[in-house]
Tab-separated table of C-alpha atoms in Angstrom:
chain	number	residue	atom	x	y	z
A	656	MET	CA	-36.499	-0.696	4.968
A	657	LYS	CA	-33.298	-2.590	3.834
A	658	GLN	CA	-32.011	-1.312	0.629
A	659	LYS	CA	-30.907	-3.511	-2.230
A	660	LEU	CA	-27.340	-3.809	-2.561
A	661	PRO	CA	-25.648	-2.845	-6.031
A	662	GLU	CA	-24.692	-5.545	-8.009
A	663	PRO	CA	-20.665	-4.902	-7.399
A	664	MET	CA	-21.520	-4.896	-3.769
A	665	VAL	CA	-22.941	-8.349	-4.148
A	666	LEU	CA	-19.836	-9.557	-5.990
A	667	ALA	CA	-17.421	-7.872	-3.177
A	668	PHE	CA	-19.208	-10.079	-0.722
A	669	VAL	CA	-18.904	-13.379	-2.772
A	670	GLU	CA	-15.128	-12.969	-2.772
A	671	ALA	CA	-15.419	-12.109	0.909
A	672	GLU	CA	-17.231	-15.155	1.706
A	673	ALA	CA	-14.919	-17.036	-0.464
A	674	ALA	CA	-11.772	-15.557	1.446
A	675	ALA	CA	-13.468	-16.173	4.698
A	676	LYS	CA	-13.622	-20.079	3.628
A	677	ARG	CA	-9.945	-20.042	2.910
A	678	GLY	CA	-8.837	-18.944	6.498
A	679	GLU	CA	-8.227	-15.532	5.370
A	680	VAL	CA	-10.014	-12.017	6.963
A	681	PRO	CA	-13.217	-11.883	5.163
A	682	VAL	CA	-12.910	-8.661	2.929
A	683	GLY	CA	-13.347	-8.602	-0.939
A	684	ALA	CA	-13.167	-5.957	-3.250
A	685	VAL	CA	-14.339	-5.425	-7.070
A	686	ILE	CA	-13.591	-2.658	-9.513
A	687	VAL	CA	-16.019	-1.818	-12.515
A	688	ASN	CA	-15.307	1.028	-15.302
A	689	ALA	CA	-17.463	4.046	-16.183
A	690	LEU	CA	-20.169	1.739	-17.842
A	691	GLY	CA	-20.441	-0.481	-14.661
A	692	ASN	CA	-18.827	-3.370	-16.340
A	693	LEU	CA	-16.690	-5.531	-14.147
A	694	VAL	CA	-13.049	-5.022	-14.510
A	695	ALA	CA	-11.489	-7.010	-11.696
A	696	LYS	CA	-12.563	-8.835	-8.720
A	697	ALA	CA	-10.511	-10.265	-5.674
A	698	GLY	CA	-10.662	-11.428	-2.081
A	699	ASN	CA	-7.886	-10.931	0.734
A	700	LYS	CA	-5.308	-13.506	0.504
A	701	THR	CA	-2.075	-12.040	2.709
A	702	LEU	CA	-1.763	-15.644	4.025
A	703	GLU	CA	-2.216	-17.581	0.710
A	704	LEU	CA	0.183	-15.558	-1.292
A	705	LYS	CA	2.444	-14.628	1.798
A	706	ASP	CA	2.354	-11.328	0.968
A	707	PRO	CA	1.464	-8.380	3.393
A	708	THR	CA	0.424	-6.090	1.011
A	709	ALA	CA	-2.416	-8.579	-0.642
A	710	HIS	CA	-5.343	-7.141	0.963
A	711	ALA	CA	-8.358	-7.377	-1.590
A	712	GLU	CA	-8.311	-3.523	-3.221
A	713	MET	CA	-4.865	-4.132	-3.862
A	714	LEU	CA	-4.940	-7.248	-5.507
A	715	ALA	CA	-7.885	-6.031	-7.473
A	716	ILE	CA	-6.564	-2.439	-8.200
A	717	ARG	CA	-3.245	-4.568	-9.727
A	718	SER	CA	-5.029	-6.955	-12.111
A	719	ALA	CA	-7.444	-3.714	-13.089
A	720	ALA	CA	-4.197	-1.907	-13.702
A	721	GLN	CA	-3.036	-4.975	-16.085
A	722	THR	CA	-6.360	-5.661	-17.817
A	723	LEU	CA	-6.823	-1.886	-18.824
A	724	GLY	CA	-2.894	-1.819	-19.592
A	725	SER	CA	-2.449	1.642	-17.210
A	726	GLU	CA	-1.265	2.137	-13.722
A	727	ARG	CA	-4.130	5.133	-13.625
A	728	LEU	CA	-7.823	3.551	-13.597
A	729	ILE	CA	-9.520	6.775	-14.744
A	730	ASP	CA	-13.624	6.616	-14.111
A	731	CYS	CA	-13.116	3.590	-12.570
A	732	ASP	CA	-15.265	2.701	-8.956
A	733	LEU	CA	-13.693	0.267	-6.335
A	734	TYR	CA	-17.067	-1.380	-4.544
A	735	VAL	CA	-15.300	-2.947	-0.760
A	736	THR	CA	-16.751	-4.803	2.140
A	737	LEU	CA	-14.604	-3.029	4.480
A	738	GLU	CA	-13.212	0.462	4.768
A	739	PRO	CA	-10.161	0.571	3.635
A	740	CYS	CA	-6.980	0.773	5.390
A	741	ALA	CA	-4.068	3.353	4.766
A	742	MET	CA	-1.899	1.338	2.401
A	743	CYS	CA	-5.104	0.747	0.471
A	744	ALA	CA	-6.555	4.376	0.769
A	745	ALA	CA	-3.445	5.576	-0.736
A	746	ALA	CA	-3.074	2.779	-3.393
A	747	ILE	CA	-6.606	4.070	-4.768
A	748	SER	CA	-5.545	7.523	-4.779
A	749	PHE	CA	-2.494	6.418	-6.865
A	750	ALA	CA	-4.908	4.636	-9.101
A	751	ARG	CA	-7.325	7.907	-9.571
A	752	ILE	CA	-10.119	5.517	-8.739
A	753	ARG	CA	-13.232	7.845	-8.993
A	754	ARG	CA	-15.353	6.665	-6.540
A	755	VAL	CA	-15.171	3.966	-3.568
A	756	TYR	CA	-18.177	2.259	-1.919
A	757	PHE	CA	-17.615	0.426	1.162
A	758	GLY	CA	-19.628	-1.478	3.729
A	759	SER	CA	-18.641	-1.107	7.402
A	760	ALA	CA	-16.215	1.537	8.945
A	761	ASP	CA	-13.279	-0.211	10.415
A	762	GLU	CA	-12.179	1.671	13.681
A	763	LYS	CA	-9.118	-0.801	14.112
A	764	MET	CA	-7.308	-0.386	10.678
A	765	GLY	CA	-9.475	2.053	8.470
A	766	GLY	CA	-7.659	4.863	6.480
A	767	ILE	CA	-10.702	6.842	5.466
A	768	GLU	CA	-12.856	7.572	8.166
A	769	ASN	CA	-10.508	6.435	10.664
A	770	GLY	CA	-6.850	6.893	11.537
A	771	PRO	CA	-4.793	9.076	9.132
A	772	ARG	CA	-8.155	9.641	7.150
A	773	PHE	CA	-5.576	9.777	3.961
A	774	PHE	CA	-7.980	11.450	1.540
A	775	THR	CA	-7.637	14.826	3.698
A	776	GLN	CA	-4.286	14.726	3.892
A	777	PRO	CA	-2.167	17.599	2.182
A	778	THR	CA	0.085	14.730	0.591
A	779	CYS	CA	-3.164	13.232	-1.257
A	780	HIS	CA	-3.097	14.527	-4.498
A	781	HIS	CA	-6.078	12.503	-5.828
A	782	ALA	CA	-9.326	11.946	-3.724
A	783	PRO	CA	-12.062	9.870	-4.903
A	784	GLU	CA	-15.828	10.349	-4.091
A	785	VAL	CA	-16.195	7.867	-0.990
A	786	TYR	CA	-19.942	6.643	-0.055
A	787	SER	CA	-19.674	4.249	3.105
A	788	GLY	CA	-22.193	1.768	5.213
A	789	ILE	CA	-23.082	0.094	1.753
A	790	GLY	CA	-23.679	-3.214	3.152
A	791	GLU	CA	-22.700	-2.213	6.405
A	792	THR	CA	-24.754	-5.042	8.459
A	793	GLU	CA	-23.920	-7.768	5.942
A	794	SER	CA	-19.879	-6.532	6.268
A	795	GLN	CA	-20.456	-6.727	10.012
A	796	ASN	CA	-21.889	-10.168	10.448
A	797	LEU	CA	-19.513	-11.697	7.958
A	798	LEU	CA	-16.475	-10.221	10.016
A	799	ARG	CA	-18.177	-11.164	13.225
A	800	GLU	CA	-19.091	-14.538	12.528
A	801	PHE	CA	-15.170	-15.320	11.101
A	802	PHE	CA	-13.848	-14.078	14.154
A	803	LYS	CA	-16.119	-15.756	16.474
A	804	THR	CA	-14.803	-19.258	15.178
A	805	ARG	CA	-11.551	-18.034	15.343
A	806	ARG	CA	-11.304	-17.269	19.183
B	675	MET	CA	32.512	15.478	7.715
B	676	LYS	CA	30.777	13.381	5.087
B	677	GLN	CA	29.832	9.856	6.484
B	678	LYS	CA	29.974	6.912	5.048
B	679	LEU	CA	26.785	5.372	3.768
B	680	PRO	CA	25.776	1.810	5.293
B	681	GLU	CA	26.193	-0.789	2.456
B	682	PRO	CA	22.552	-1.477	1.986
B	683	MET	CA	21.758	1.925	1.481
B	684	VAL	CA	24.371	2.097	-1.021
B	685	LEU	CA	22.556	-0.827	-2.976
B	686	ALA	CA	19.505	1.276	-2.632
B	687	PHE	CA	21.021	3.947	-4.667
B	688	VAL	CA	22.366	1.453	-7.254
B	689	GLU	CA	18.286	0.574	-7.088
B	690	ALA	CA	17.260	4.239	-7.459
B	691	GLU	CA	19.933	4.995	-10.138
B	692	ALA	CA	18.607	2.056	-12.267
B	693	ALA	CA	15.040	3.461	-11.569
B	694	ALA	CA	15.811	6.476	-13.105
B	695	LYS	CA	17.374	5.085	-16.044
B	696	ARG	CA	14.575	3.277	-16.847
B	697	GLY	CA	12.431	6.586	-16.990
B	698	GLU	CA	10.926	5.617	-13.437
B	699	VAL	CA	10.794	7.835	-10.318
B	700	PRO	CA	14.768	6.984	-9.042
B	701	VAL	CA	13.435	5.298	-5.516
B	702	GLY	CA	15.521	2.271	-4.396
B	703	ALA	CA	15.110	-0.269	-1.704
B	704	VAL	CA	16.680	-2.954	0.269
B	705	ILE	CA	15.581	-5.588	3.003
B	706	VAL	CA	18.258	-6.862	4.994
B	707	ASN	CA	18.034	-10.009	8.133
B	708	ALA	CA	19.044	-9.707	11.604
B	709	LEU	CA	22.387	-10.446	10.495
B	710	GLY	CA	22.564	-7.820	7.662
B	711	ASN	CA	22.608	-10.043	4.923
B	712	LEU	CA	20.583	-8.991	1.587
B	713	VAL	CA	17.275	-10.599	1.565
B	714	ALA	CA	15.427	-8.220	-1.005
B	715	LYS	CA	16.207	-5.296	-3.395
B	716	ALA	CA	13.982	-3.779	-5.886
B	717	GLY	CA	13.777	0.023	-7.840
B	718	ASN	CA	10.510	2.016	-8.303
B	719	LYS	CA	8.559	-0.032	-11.415
B	720	THR	CA	5.039	1.679	-11.636
B	721	LEU	CA	5.462	2.260	-15.253
B	722	GLU	CA	7.363	-0.716	-16.463
B	723	LEU	CA	4.799	-2.991	-14.263
B	724	LYS	CA	1.770	-0.755	-15.260
B	725	ASP	CA	1.090	-1.195	-11.407
B	726	PRO	CA	0.329	1.823	-9.159
B	727	THR	CA	1.415	-0.159	-6.142
B	728	ALA	CA	4.841	-1.107	-7.461
B	729	HIS	CA	7.157	1.153	-5.518
B	730	ALA	CA	10.580	-0.002	-4.336
B	731	GLU	CA	9.160	-0.516	-0.682
B	732	MET	CA	6.487	-2.416	-1.923
B	733	LEU	CA	8.399	-4.742	-4.349
B	734	ALA	CA	11.124	-5.511	-2.205
B	735	ILE	CA	8.309	-6.126	0.810
B	736	ARG	CA	6.480	-8.800	-1.520
B	737	SER	CA	9.979	-10.174	-2.500
B	738	ALA	CA	11.649	-10.291	1.068
B	739	ALA	CA	8.353	-12.580	2.203
B	740	GLN	CA	8.425	-15.129	-0.974
B	741	THR	CA	12.243	-15.158	-0.062
B	742	LEU	CA	11.419	-15.808	3.761
B	743	GLY	CA	8.518	-17.758	3.115
B	744	SER	CA	6.168	-15.648	5.388
B	745	GLU	CA	4.197	-12.356	5.257
B	746	ARG	CA	6.075	-10.906	8.880
B	747	LEU	CA	9.605	-9.946	8.217
B	748	ILE	CA	10.260	-10.483	11.677
B	749	ASP	CA	14.049	-8.905	12.615
B	750	CYS	CA	14.046	-7.439	8.959
B	751	ASP	CA	15.509	-3.663	8.182
B	752	LEU	CA	14.336	-1.486	5.005
B	753	TYR	CA	16.712	0.994	3.709
B	754	VAL	CA	15.150	3.188	1.350
B	755	THR	CA	16.669	6.249	-0.681
B	756	LEU	CA	13.356	8.903	-0.029
B	757	GLU	CA	10.903	8.632	2.511
B	758	PRO	CA	7.890	6.065	2.198
B	759	CYS	CA	4.719	7.388	1.204
B	760	ALA	CA	1.377	6.389	3.243
B	761	MET	CA	0.906	3.285	1.355
B	762	CYS	CA	4.616	1.932	1.607
B	763	ALA	CA	4.458	3.101	5.288
B	764	ALA	CA	1.254	0.780	5.966
B	765	ALA	CA	2.996	-2.119	4.482
B	766	ILE	CA	6.263	-1.824	6.570
B	767	SER	CA	4.163	-1.781	9.348
B	768	PHE	CA	2.023	-4.786	7.998
B	769	ALA	CA	5.294	-6.315	7.200
B	770	ARG	CA	6.344	-5.810	10.762
B	771	ILE	CA	9.473	-4.251	9.714
B	772	ARG	CA	12.308	-4.001	12.556
B	773	ARG	CA	14.119	-0.729	11.559
B	774	VAL	CA	13.692	1.886	8.861
B	775	TYR	CA	16.354	3.783	7.123
B	776	PHE	CA	15.549	6.951	4.741
B	777	GLY	CA	17.372	9.092	2.846
B	778	SER	CA	15.702	12.737	2.045
B	779	ALA	CA	12.271	13.431	3.566
B	780	ASP	CA	9.452	13.686	0.759
B	781	GLU	CA	7.020	16.638	1.951
B	782	LYS	CA	4.761	16.171	-1.195
B	783	MET	CA	4.395	12.361	-0.652
B	784	GLY	CA	5.996	11.372	2.378
B	785	GLY	CA	4.181	9.295	5.302
B	786	ILE	CA	6.191	8.905	8.015
B	787	GLU	CA	7.504	12.617	8.815
B	788	ASN	CA	4.864	13.920	6.698
B	789	GLY	CA	1.177	14.029	5.692
B	790	PRO	CA	-0.581	10.968	8.027
B	791	ARG	CA	2.962	10.414	9.857
B	792	PHE	CA	1.223	6.862	9.810
B	793	PHE	CA	3.426	5.136	12.479
B	794	THR	CA	1.903	7.862	14.894
B	795	GLN	CA	-2.001	6.796	14.042
B	796	PRO	CA	-4.000	4.631	16.321
B	797	THR	CA	-4.995	2.702	13.834
B	798	CYS	CA	-0.903	1.620	13.556
B	799	HIS	CA	-0.323	-1.594	15.356
B	800	HIS	CA	3.551	-1.521	14.964
B	801	ALA	CA	6.027	0.604	14.185
B	802	PRO	CA	9.539	0.373	13.411
B	803	GLU	CA	12.205	2.167	14.821
B	804	VAL	CA	13.029	5.215	12.311
B	805	TYR	CA	16.445	6.687	10.762
B	806	SER	CA	15.918	9.768	8.323
B	807	GLY	CA	18.544	11.733	6.453
B	808	ILE	CA	20.887	8.454	5.695
B	809	GLY	CA	22.284	9.695	2.177
B	810	GLU	CA	19.902	12.624	2.347
B	811	THR	CA	22.170	14.804	-0.185
B	812	GLU	CA	22.721	11.814	-2.730
B	813	SER	CA	18.715	11.477	-2.448
B	814	GLN	CA	18.009	15.063	-2.965
B	815	ASN	CA	20.803	15.047	-5.901
B	816	LEU	CA	19.213	11.960	-7.805
B	817	LEU	CA	15.679	13.124	-7.610
B	818	ARG	CA	16.870	16.693	-8.683
B	819	GLU	CA	18.952	15.630	-11.587
B	820	PHE	CA	15.870	13.211	-12.833
B	821	PHE	CA	13.424	15.899	-12.668
B	822	LYS	CA	15.645	18.373	-14.320
B	823	THR	CA	15.531	16.349	-17.301
B	824	ARG	CA	11.882	15.652	-17.275
B	825	ARG	CA	11.175	19.270	-17.508
């Protein structure tokens, strides 16, 4: 039986779909506070902003830090449609994010369950709780559809 | 015999010292193009900008991408006073930086010679040439001095 997606993940998919429409790799991210209230949302904008660091997670973290007036997002949770890469995983750690929920794993670029598995490294000084496979099918379909139209 | 530091590394140390005066962990970064001309320079600003991603390398990469109008910094080289962390190492890879020169290694946070050694990961799709120990003593002294006054 198909599980209902948590509301922040639904919003993250809206951001991912908007990114696809802009021609960006479709990834979306949402940050909520301990009460579940929206703090920040963003889609991937590396091409639009001409910024190799402008992944959805990075933009959401930077926006949330501005909103909360602190570089530490204590008790905040991040929802993202795809497994974060090493850059984003390290930023998540620096921001002291409490929990990370992500859609499908990313064997090619991922940095949590794949590649450097950053949160297991001795140089990682804060590791969030991680929940994967939240919207896995939706995430895979979105990426497959996007790359099909590009090839 | 003490070697003369390359000019971009001297500039990176100026940025690091300015960061220390602002109360930030003293790290500075400079990006030059293939001709050796300055493209971007930055010091660590995580506290000032309330942005956990505002490491010197990230700010320099983002600034260089704006200046060059591209998210790929082809044939550009990065000079940084301390070993980049995993976040910055991944960003360096995404930006297609050609060469990285850094001062002292960072056992606690580093992501190139320490921790995830990002450029050796199967999920790393572009690895720059890396030259370490360029201004190692200066880098260690600067950090030691900074943390001494903080403890």
